[in-house]
Amino acid sequence: MTYPIDDIRADFPILSREVYGRPLVYLDNAATTQKPRAVVEAIAQEYYSVNANVHRGVHFLSQQTTTLHEEARERVRAFIGAQSVSEIVFTRGTTESLNLVATSFGETFLQEGDEVLLTVMEHHSDIVPWQLLRERKGIVIKVIPMNDAGVLDMEAYERLFTPRTRLVCVAHVSNVLGTVNPIARMAEVAHAHGAYLLADGAQSVPHFKVDVQALGCDFLTFSGHKIYGPTGIGVLYGREALLEQMQPYQGGGEMIARVTFEKTTYERLPYKFEAGTPDYVGSHALAAAIDYVEGIGMDRITAQERELTKYAMARMADIPGMQLYGTAPDKDAVVAFNVKDIHPLDLGTLLDRLGIAIRTGHHCAQPLMARCGVEGMARASFALYNTKEEIDTFVAGLERVVKMF
Ligand code: PLP
């Protein structure tokens, strides 16, 4: 069956707008994706006709929003193959999910001198929370290196383990290099050493089928806005046995069973980690986004995006002075690059005037920039609605810009 690109693009009204009088070519999807009508309508409909605070409300609307919210949780559970809805915690996004684990897992399971392994390609949101914990508890952070293609050094990884290693945190897909890291193998190694593994799925869950049980990870994080859902909602998957033991992250309404001034007992999972009014409209809209991608089919989306990535890399490689970063055999829909000694900010600004949106800078991965010996890079990243014609426009734009220098 051919990929229904015209129908798909018609679902995203923003894609037909112009910037600076030119058709928009949106290649900043790793930062955030555009939203299909189905998601925007789910939000509007909920506010127009259902809205009420969830949980414990006896009235009709409250029960209806609660049902939608809990159905969304079940939708997320099925999407990532978790065993139980108790393992699905709604958060504000990947960043909050990672901070939750650093705080609550850190509080419960980590002592001074315990070791956490991170990869050199982690996003700042999977580095800084661990550094904050290091300041509070004196944990030790160790870094898994990679080769020049952007592939993790698995031998070095195994050598980093000691009896004090407790947790490995790894981006499932690098937001800069596009490398798909071998989570299943890494989790096996971690478990063999008595450690746990957290996969940051911010850049994997939107692009290919992710099944937490097949991966064997203990935690998985992702953001709604990177998978065509709304901003402000995200997910933490955690193994029930771990979440059960972990300290709450924040205190407040929703997360308690009983409160007295002497003592508070906590709600059952996953509510123990969801203090305050949750983003029940966001959860419902995230479920609509999941319905949308599954309606197209994750396998078809992956095939389409991988094809685009290969095509883009091949065309870009022909530009004189092009340096591509991240050439791992298993690579997802991100292409980071520099051309000649043109500052990436100049590249991005000039392409923008041609209607082409890319991202430039350190991509919240300054240690990775240091490993690559640069201050910044330009990055094009693809989504299910991008086309080869857009890549051609992008490459033509790049050629035009490069000639100016
Ligand atoms: N992890 C990775 C790999 C990312 O690419 C991003 C966002 O770019 C994040 C974490 C943080 O996601 P958010 O800003 O949605 O919390």
Coordinates of C-alpha atoms and ligand atoms in Angstrom, one line a residue:
M1 CA 0.0 0.0 0.0
T2 CA 1.4 3.4 -0.9
Y3 CA 2.0 5.9 1.9
P4 CA -0.9 8.3 1.9
I5 CA 1.3 11.4 2.2
D6 CA -1.3 13.8 0.7
D7 CA -4.0 12.8 3.2
I8 CA -1.5 12.9 6.0
R9 CA -0.4 16.4 5.2
A10 CA -4.0 17.6 4.9
D11 CA -4.4 16.5 8.5
F12 CA -1.9 19.1 9.6
P13 CA -3.2 22.6 8.7
I14 CA 0.1 24.4 9.7
L15 CA 2.0 22.6 6.9
S16 CA 0.1 24.6 4.3
R17 CA 1.1 28.0 5.7
E18 CA 3.8 30.2 4.3
V19 CA 6.7 32.0 6.0
Y20 CA 8.4 34.9 4.4
G21 CA 6.1 34.3 1.4
R22 CA 7.5 30.8 0.9
P23 CA 5.9 27.4 1.6
L24 CA 6.9 26.2 5.1
V25 CA 9.4 23.3 5.1
Y26 CA 9.3 22.2 8.7
L27 CA 12.4 20.1 9.6
D28 CA 12.6 20.7 13.4
N29 CA 10.6 17.7 14.4
A30 CA 13.0 16.5 17.0
A31 CA 12.3 19.7 18.9
T32 CA 8.6 19.4 18.6
T33 CA 6.1 18.0 16.1
Q34 CA 3.1 19.7 14.5
K35 CA -0.4 18.6 15.5
P36 CA -3.0 16.9 13.4
R37 CA -6.6 18.0 13.5
A38 CA -7.6 15.0 15.6
V39 CA -5.4 16.1 18.5
V40 CA -6.5 19.8 18.4
E41 CA -10.1 18.7 18.2
A42 CA -9.8 16.3 21.1
I43 CA -8.6 19.3 23.2
A44 CA -11.3 21.6 22.0
Q45 CA -14.0 19.0 22.4
E46 CA -13.0 18.2 26.0
Y47 CA -13.0 21.9 27.0
Y48 CA -16.3 22.6 25.1
S49 CA -18.2 19.6 26.4
V50 CA -16.7 17.6 29.2
N51 CA -14.3 19.7 31.3
A52 CA -14.3 19.0 35.0
N53 CA -11.6 18.1 37.5
V54 CA -10.9 14.3 37.5
H55 CA -11.0 11.7 40.3
R56 CA -13.4 11.7 43.3
G57 CA -15.9 14.0 41.7
V58 CA -19.4 12.5 42.1
H59 CA -21.0 14.5 39.3
F60 CA -21.4 13.5 35.7
L61 CA -18.7 15.6 34.1
S62 CA -16.1 14.7 36.6
Q63 CA -16.8 11.1 36.1
Q64 CA -16.6 11.5 32.3
T65 CA -13.2 13.3 32.4
T66 CA -11.9 10.7 34.8
T67 CA -13.0 8.0 32.4
L68 CA -11.2 9.8 29.5
H69 CA -8.1 10.3 31.6
E70 CA -7.9 6.7 32.7
E71 CA -8.7 5.4 29.2
A72 CA -5.8 7.5 28.0
R73 CA -3.6 5.8 30.6
E74 CA -4.7 2.4 29.2
R75 CA -4.0 3.6 25.7
V76 CA -0.4 4.5 26.6
R77 CA 0.0 1.2 28.4
A78 CA -1.0 -0.8 25.4
F79 CA 1.1 1.5 23.1
I80 CA 4.4 0.8 24.9
G81 CA 3.5 -2.8 26.0
A82 CA 3.6 -2.2 29.8
Q83 CA 2.1 -4.9 32.0
S84 CA -0.2 -2.7 34.0
V85 CA -1.7 0.8 34.1
S86 CA 0.0 1.1 37.5
E87 CA 3.3 1.5 35.6
I88 CA 2.1 4.5 33.6
V89 CA 2.7 7.8 35.4
F90 CA 1.6 11.0 33.6
T91 CA 4.2 13.8 33.9
R92 CA 4.8 17.2 32.2
G93 CA 7.2 15.5 29.8
T94 CA 10.5 13.7 29.5
T95 CA 12.3 16.2 31.6
E96 CA 9.9 15.8 34.5
S97 CA 10.0 12.0 34.1
L98 CA 13.8 12.0 34.3
N99 CA 13.8 14.4 37.3
L100 CA 11.2 12.2 39.0
V101 CA 13.4 9.1 38.6
A102 CA 16.5 10.9 39.7
T103 CA 14.7 12.2 42.8
S104 CA 12.6 9.3 43.8
F105 CA 14.8 6.4 42.7
G106 CA 17.8 8.4 44.0
E107 CA 16.2 8.9 47.4
T108 CA 15.1 5.3 47.8
F109 CA 17.9 3.3 46.2
L110 CA 21.1 5.4 46.0
Q111 CA 23.7 6.0 48.7
E112 CA 26.9 8.0 48.7
G113 CA 29.4 6.3 46.3
D114 CA 26.8 4.5 44.3
E115 CA 27.3 4.8 40.5
V116 CA 25.1 5.9 37.7
L117 CA 26.2 5.3 34.1
L118 CA 25.2 7.9 31.5
T119 CA 26.2 8.0 27.8
V120 CA 28.2 10.7 26.2
M121 CA 25.3 11.5 24.0
E122 CA 22.7 12.2 26.7
H123 CA 20.4 15.2 26.5
H124 CA 21.0 17.7 29.4
S125 CA 17.7 16.5 30.9
D126 CA 19.3 13.1 31.5
I127 CA 22.6 14.7 32.9
V128 CA 21.7 17.6 35.1
P129 CA 19.1 15.8 37.4
W130 CA 21.9 13.2 38.2
Q131 CA 24.4 16.0 38.9
L132 CA 21.8 17.6 41.3
L133 CA 21.5 14.2 43.0
R134 CA 25.3 14.0 43.1
E135 CA 25.4 17.3 45.0
R136 CA 22.7 16.0 47.4
K137 CA 23.9 12.5 47.9
G138 CA 27.4 12.1 46.6
I139 CA 26.6 9.6 43.9
V140 CA 29.2 8.9 41.2
I141 CA 28.5 9.6 37.5
K142 CA 30.4 7.6 34.9
V143 CA 30.2 8.2 31.1
I144 CA 29.8 5.5 28.4
P145 CA 31.9 6.6 25.4
M146 CA 31.2 6.3 21.7
N147 CA 33.2 6.0 18.5
D148 CA 33.4 8.6 15.8
A149 CA 30.3 7.2 13.9
G150 CA 28.3 7.8 17.1
V151 CA 28.0 4.2 18.1
L152 CA 28.4 3.4 21.9
D153 CA 31.5 1.4 22.8
M154 CA 29.9 -1.7 24.3
E155 CA 33.2 -3.1 25.6
A156 CA 33.9 0.1 27.5
Y157 CA 30.3 0.0 28.7
E158 CA 30.8 -3.5 30.3
R159 CA 34.1 -2.4 31.8
L160 CA 32.4 0.5 33.6
F161 CA 30.4 -1.7 35.9
T162 CA 31.5 -2.2 39.5
P163 CA 29.6 -3.6 42.5
R164 CA 28.5 0.0 43.1
T165 CA 26.7 0.4 39.7
R166 CA 23.0 0.9 40.4
L167 CA 21.5 2.4 37.2
V168 CA 22.3 3.0 33.5
C169 CA 20.5 5.9 31.8
V170 CA 20.6 6.0 28.0
A171 CA 18.9 7.8 25.2
H172 CA 17.1 5.2 23.1
V173 CA 17.7 7.5 20.2
S174 CA 20.2 10.4 20.3
N175 CA 18.5 13.7 19.5
V176 CA 21.7 14.8 17.7
L177 CA 23.2 11.8 16.1
G178 CA 20.1 9.8 15.5
T179 CA 21.9 6.7 16.8
V180 CA 19.5 4.0 17.9
N181 CA 21.2 2.6 21.0
P182 CA 20.9 -1.2 21.7
I183 CA 18.6 -0.9 24.8
A184 CA 17.8 -4.6 25.0
R185 CA 21.5 -5.7 25.1
M186 CA 22.4 -2.9 27.4
A187 CA 19.6 -3.8 29.8
E188 CA 20.7 -7.4 29.8
V189 CA 24.2 -6.3 30.8
A190 CA 22.9 -4.0 33.5
H191 CA 20.7 -6.7 35.0
A192 CA 23.6 -9.2 34.9
H193 CA 25.4 -6.7 37.1
G194 CA 22.4 -6.2 39.4
A195 CA 21.7 -2.7 38.0
Y196 CA 18.6 -1.2 36.4
L197 CA 18.3 0.6 33.1
L198 CA 16.4 3.7 32.1
A199 CA 15.7 4.4 28.4
D200 CA 15.0 8.0 27.4
G201 CA 12.5 7.4 24.7
A202 CA 11.9 11.1 23.7
Q203 CA 13.3 10.4 20.3
S204 CA 12.3 6.8 19.8
V205 CA 8.7 6.5 20.8
P206 CA 7.5 8.9 18.1
H207 CA 9.4 7.0 15.3
F208 CA 9.2 3.3 15.8
K209 CA 7.4 0.6 17.8
V210 CA 8.7 0.6 21.4
D211 CA 7.8 -2.3 23.7
V212 CA 9.1 -1.9 27.2
Q213 CA 8.8 -5.7 27.9
A214 CA 10.7 -6.6 24.7
L215 CA 13.4 -4.0 25.5
G216 CA 13.6 -5.2 29.1
C217 CA 14.1 -1.6 30.4
D218 CA 13.1 -0.7 34.0
F219 CA 12.1 2.9 33.1
L220 CA 11.1 4.6 29.9
T221 CA 10.4 8.3 29.4
F222 CA 8.7 10.2 26.6
S223 CA 7.0 13.6 25.8
G224 CA 3.6 14.0 24.2
H225 CA 4.6 17.0 22.1
K226 CA 7.2 15.1 20.2
I227 CA 4.6 12.5 19.1
Y228 CA 2.1 14.9 17.6
G229 CA 0.4 15.3 21.0
P230 CA 0.1 18.5 23.1
T231 CA 2.8 20.2 25.1
G232 CA 2.8 19.8 28.9
I233 CA 2.1 16.0 29.0
G234 CA 4.5 13.2 29.1
V235 CA 4.9 9.7 30.5
L236 CA 7.1 7.8 32.9
Y237 CA 6.9 4.0 32.6
G238 CA 8.4 2.3 35.6
R239 CA 8.4 -1.4 36.6
E240 CA 5.7 -1.7 39.3
A241 CA 8.0 -3.4 41.8
L242 CA 10.4 -0.4 41.6
L243 CA 7.7 2.3 41.6
E244 CA 6.1 0.6 44.6
Q245 CA 9.3 1.1 46.7
M246 CA 10.2 4.6 45.4
Q247 CA 9.5 7.7 47.5
P248 CA 6.8 10.1 46.1
Y249 CA 8.2 12.9 43.9
Q250 CA 5.9 15.7 45.0
G251 CA 3.3 16.0 47.7
G252 CA -0.2 17.3 47.4
G253 CA -3.7 16.3 46.5
E254 CA -4.3 13.1 44.4
M255 CA -1.2 11.3 45.8
I256 CA -2.4 10.6 49.3
A257 CA -4.5 7.9 50.9
R258 CA -4.9 9.6 54.3
V259 CA -3.5 12.8 55.8
T260 CA -3.2 13.7 59.4
F261 CA -0.7 16.2 60.9
E262 CA 1.2 13.3 62.3
K263 CA 1.4 11.1 59.3
T264 CA 0.4 10.7 55.7
T265 CA -0.1 7.5 53.8
Y266 CA 0.1 7.5 50.0
E267 CA -2.2 6.5 47.2
R268 CA -1.7 3.3 45.2
L269 CA 0.2 3.4 42.0
P270 CA 0.4 5.4 39.7
Y271 CA -1.3 8.2 41.7
K272 CA 1.4 8.2 44.3
F273 CA 3.5 10.0 41.7
E274 CA 0.8 12.4 40.4
A275 CA 0.4 15.1 43.0
G276 CA -2.2 17.9 42.1
T277 CA -4.6 18.2 39.2
P278 CA -3.2 16.2 36.3
D279 CA -3.3 17.4 32.7
Y280 CA -6.4 15.4 32.0
V281 CA -7.0 17.3 28.8
G282 CA -3.5 16.6 27.7
S283 CA -3.7 12.9 28.5
H284 CA -6.8 12.6 26.4
A285 CA -5.2 14.5 23.5
L286 CA -2.1 12.3 23.8
A287 CA -4.3 9.3 23.4
A288 CA -5.7 10.9 20.3
A289 CA -2.1 11.3 19.0
I290 CA -1.4 7.7 19.7
D291 CA -4.6 6.7 17.8
Y292 CA -3.4 8.9 15.0
V293 CA 0.1 7.3 14.6
E294 CA -1.3 3.8 15.0
G295 CA -4.0 4.6 12.4
I296 CA -1.1 5.1 9.9
G297 CA 0.9 2.3 11.4
M298 CA 4.2 2.6 13.2
D299 CA 6.0 0.3 10.8
R300 CA 5.0 2.4 7.8
I301 CA 6.0 5.6 9.6
T302 CA 9.4 4.1 10.4
A303 CA 9.9 3.0 6.8
Q304 CA 8.9 6.4 5.4
E305 CA 11.2 8.3 7.8
R306 CA 14.2 6.0 7.4
E307 CA 13.9 6.4 3.6
L308 CA 13.8 10.2 3.9
T309 CA 16.8 10.2 6.3
K310 CA 18.9 8.1 3.9
Y311 CA 17.8 10.3 1.0
A312 CA 18.7 13.5 2.9
M313 CA 22.1 12.2 4.0
A314 CA 23.0 11.0 0.4
R315 CA 22.0 14.4 -1.1
M316 CA 23.7 16.4 1.7
A317 CA 27.0 14.4 1.4
D318 CA 27.4 15.8 -2.2
I319 CA 27.6 19.4 -0.9
P320 CA 31.3 20.5 -0.7
G321 CA 32.6 20.9 2.8
M322 CA 29.7 19.0 4.3
Q323 CA 30.4 17.3 7.7
L324 CA 27.7 14.9 8.8
Y325 CA 27.6 13.8 12.5
G326 CA 26.2 10.4 13.3
T327 CA 26.6 7.7 10.8
A328 CA 25.7 4.7 12.9
P329 CA 24.2 1.7 10.9
D330 CA 21.1 1.9 13.0
K331 CA 20.1 5.6 12.7
D332 CA 16.8 7.3 13.0
A333 CA 15.2 10.5 11.6
V334 CA 17.8 13.1 12.6
V335 CA 20.7 14.6 10.5
A336 CA 23.2 16.9 12.3
F337 CA 25.8 18.7 10.3
N338 CA 28.1 21.6 9.7
V339 CA 29.3 23.0 6.4
K340 CA 32.7 24.5 5.7
D341 CA 33.3 26.8 8.7
I342 CA 29.9 28.5 8.4
H343 CA 28.4 29.2 11.8
P344 CA 25.3 27.0 12.3
L345 CA 23.4 30.0 13.5
D346 CA 24.1 31.7 10.1
L347 CA 23.0 28.6 8.3
G348 CA 19.8 28.3 10.2
T349 CA 19.0 32.0 9.8
L350 CA 19.6 32.1 6.1
L351 CA 17.6 28.9 5.6
D352 CA 14.8 30.3 7.6
R353 CA 14.5 33.2 5.1
L354 CA 13.8 30.5 2.5
G355 CA 11.0 29.1 4.6
I356 CA 13.0 26.2 5.9
A357 CA 12.9 25.5 9.7
I358 CA 15.9 23.6 11.1
R359 CA 17.5 23.8 14.5
T360 CA 21.0 25.1 15.4
G361 CA 23.1 25.2 18.5
H362 CA 24.2 22.7 21.1
H363 CA 20.9 20.8 21.0
C364 CA 20.9 20.5 24.8
A365 CA 23.9 18.1 24.5
Q366 CA 27.0 20.2 25.3
P367 CA 29.1 17.2 26.4
L368 CA 28.3 15.6 23.0
M369 CA 29.3 18.8 21.2
A370 CA 32.6 18.7 23.2
R371 CA 33.2 15.1 22.2
C372 CA 32.7 16.1 18.5
G373 CA 35.0 19.1 18.9
V374 CA 32.4 21.7 18.0
E375 CA 30.4 24.4 19.8
G376 CA 27.3 23.7 17.8
M377 CA 25.7 22.0 14.8
A378 CA 22.8 22.5 12.5
R379 CA 20.1 19.7 12.6
A380 CA 17.3 18.7 10.3
S381 CA 14.9 16.2 11.8
F382 CA 12.0 14.4 10.1
A383 CA 8.5 13.4 10.8
L384 CA 5.7 11.3 9.3
Y385 CA 4.5 14.2 7.1
N386 CA 7.8 15.2 5.5
T387 CA 8.5 14.5 1.8
K388 CA 11.4 14.0 -0.6
E389 CA 10.4 17.3 -2.3
E390 CA 10.9 19.1 1.0
I391 CA 14.4 17.5 1.3
D392 CA 15.1 18.7 -2.2
T393 CA 14.1 22.2 -1.2
F394 CA 16.2 22.0 1.9
V395 CA 19.3 20.8 -0.1
A396 CA 18.8 23.5 -2.7
G397 CA 18.6 26.0 0.1
L398 CA 21.7 24.7 1.6
E399 CA 23.6 24.8 -1.7
R400 CA 22.5 28.4 -2.1
V401 CA 23.6 29.4 1.3
V402 CA 26.9 27.6 1.0
K403 CA 27.7 29.5 -2.2
M404 CA 27.4 32.7 -0.3
F405 CA 30.5 31.9 1.8
Ligands
PLP1 N1 15.6 13.6 25.9 C1 15.8 13.8 24.6 C2 16.6 12.7 23.8 C3 15.3 14.8 23.9 O1 15.5 15.0 22.6 C4 14.5 15.8 24.6 C5 14.0 17.0 23.9 O2 14.5 17.5 22.9 C6 14.4 15.6 25.9 C7 14.9 14.5 26.6 C8 13.6 16.6 26.8 O3 12.2 16.6 26.4 P1 11.2 17.6 26.9 O4 11.8 19.0 26.7 O5 9.9 17.4 26.1 O6 11.0 17.4 28.4

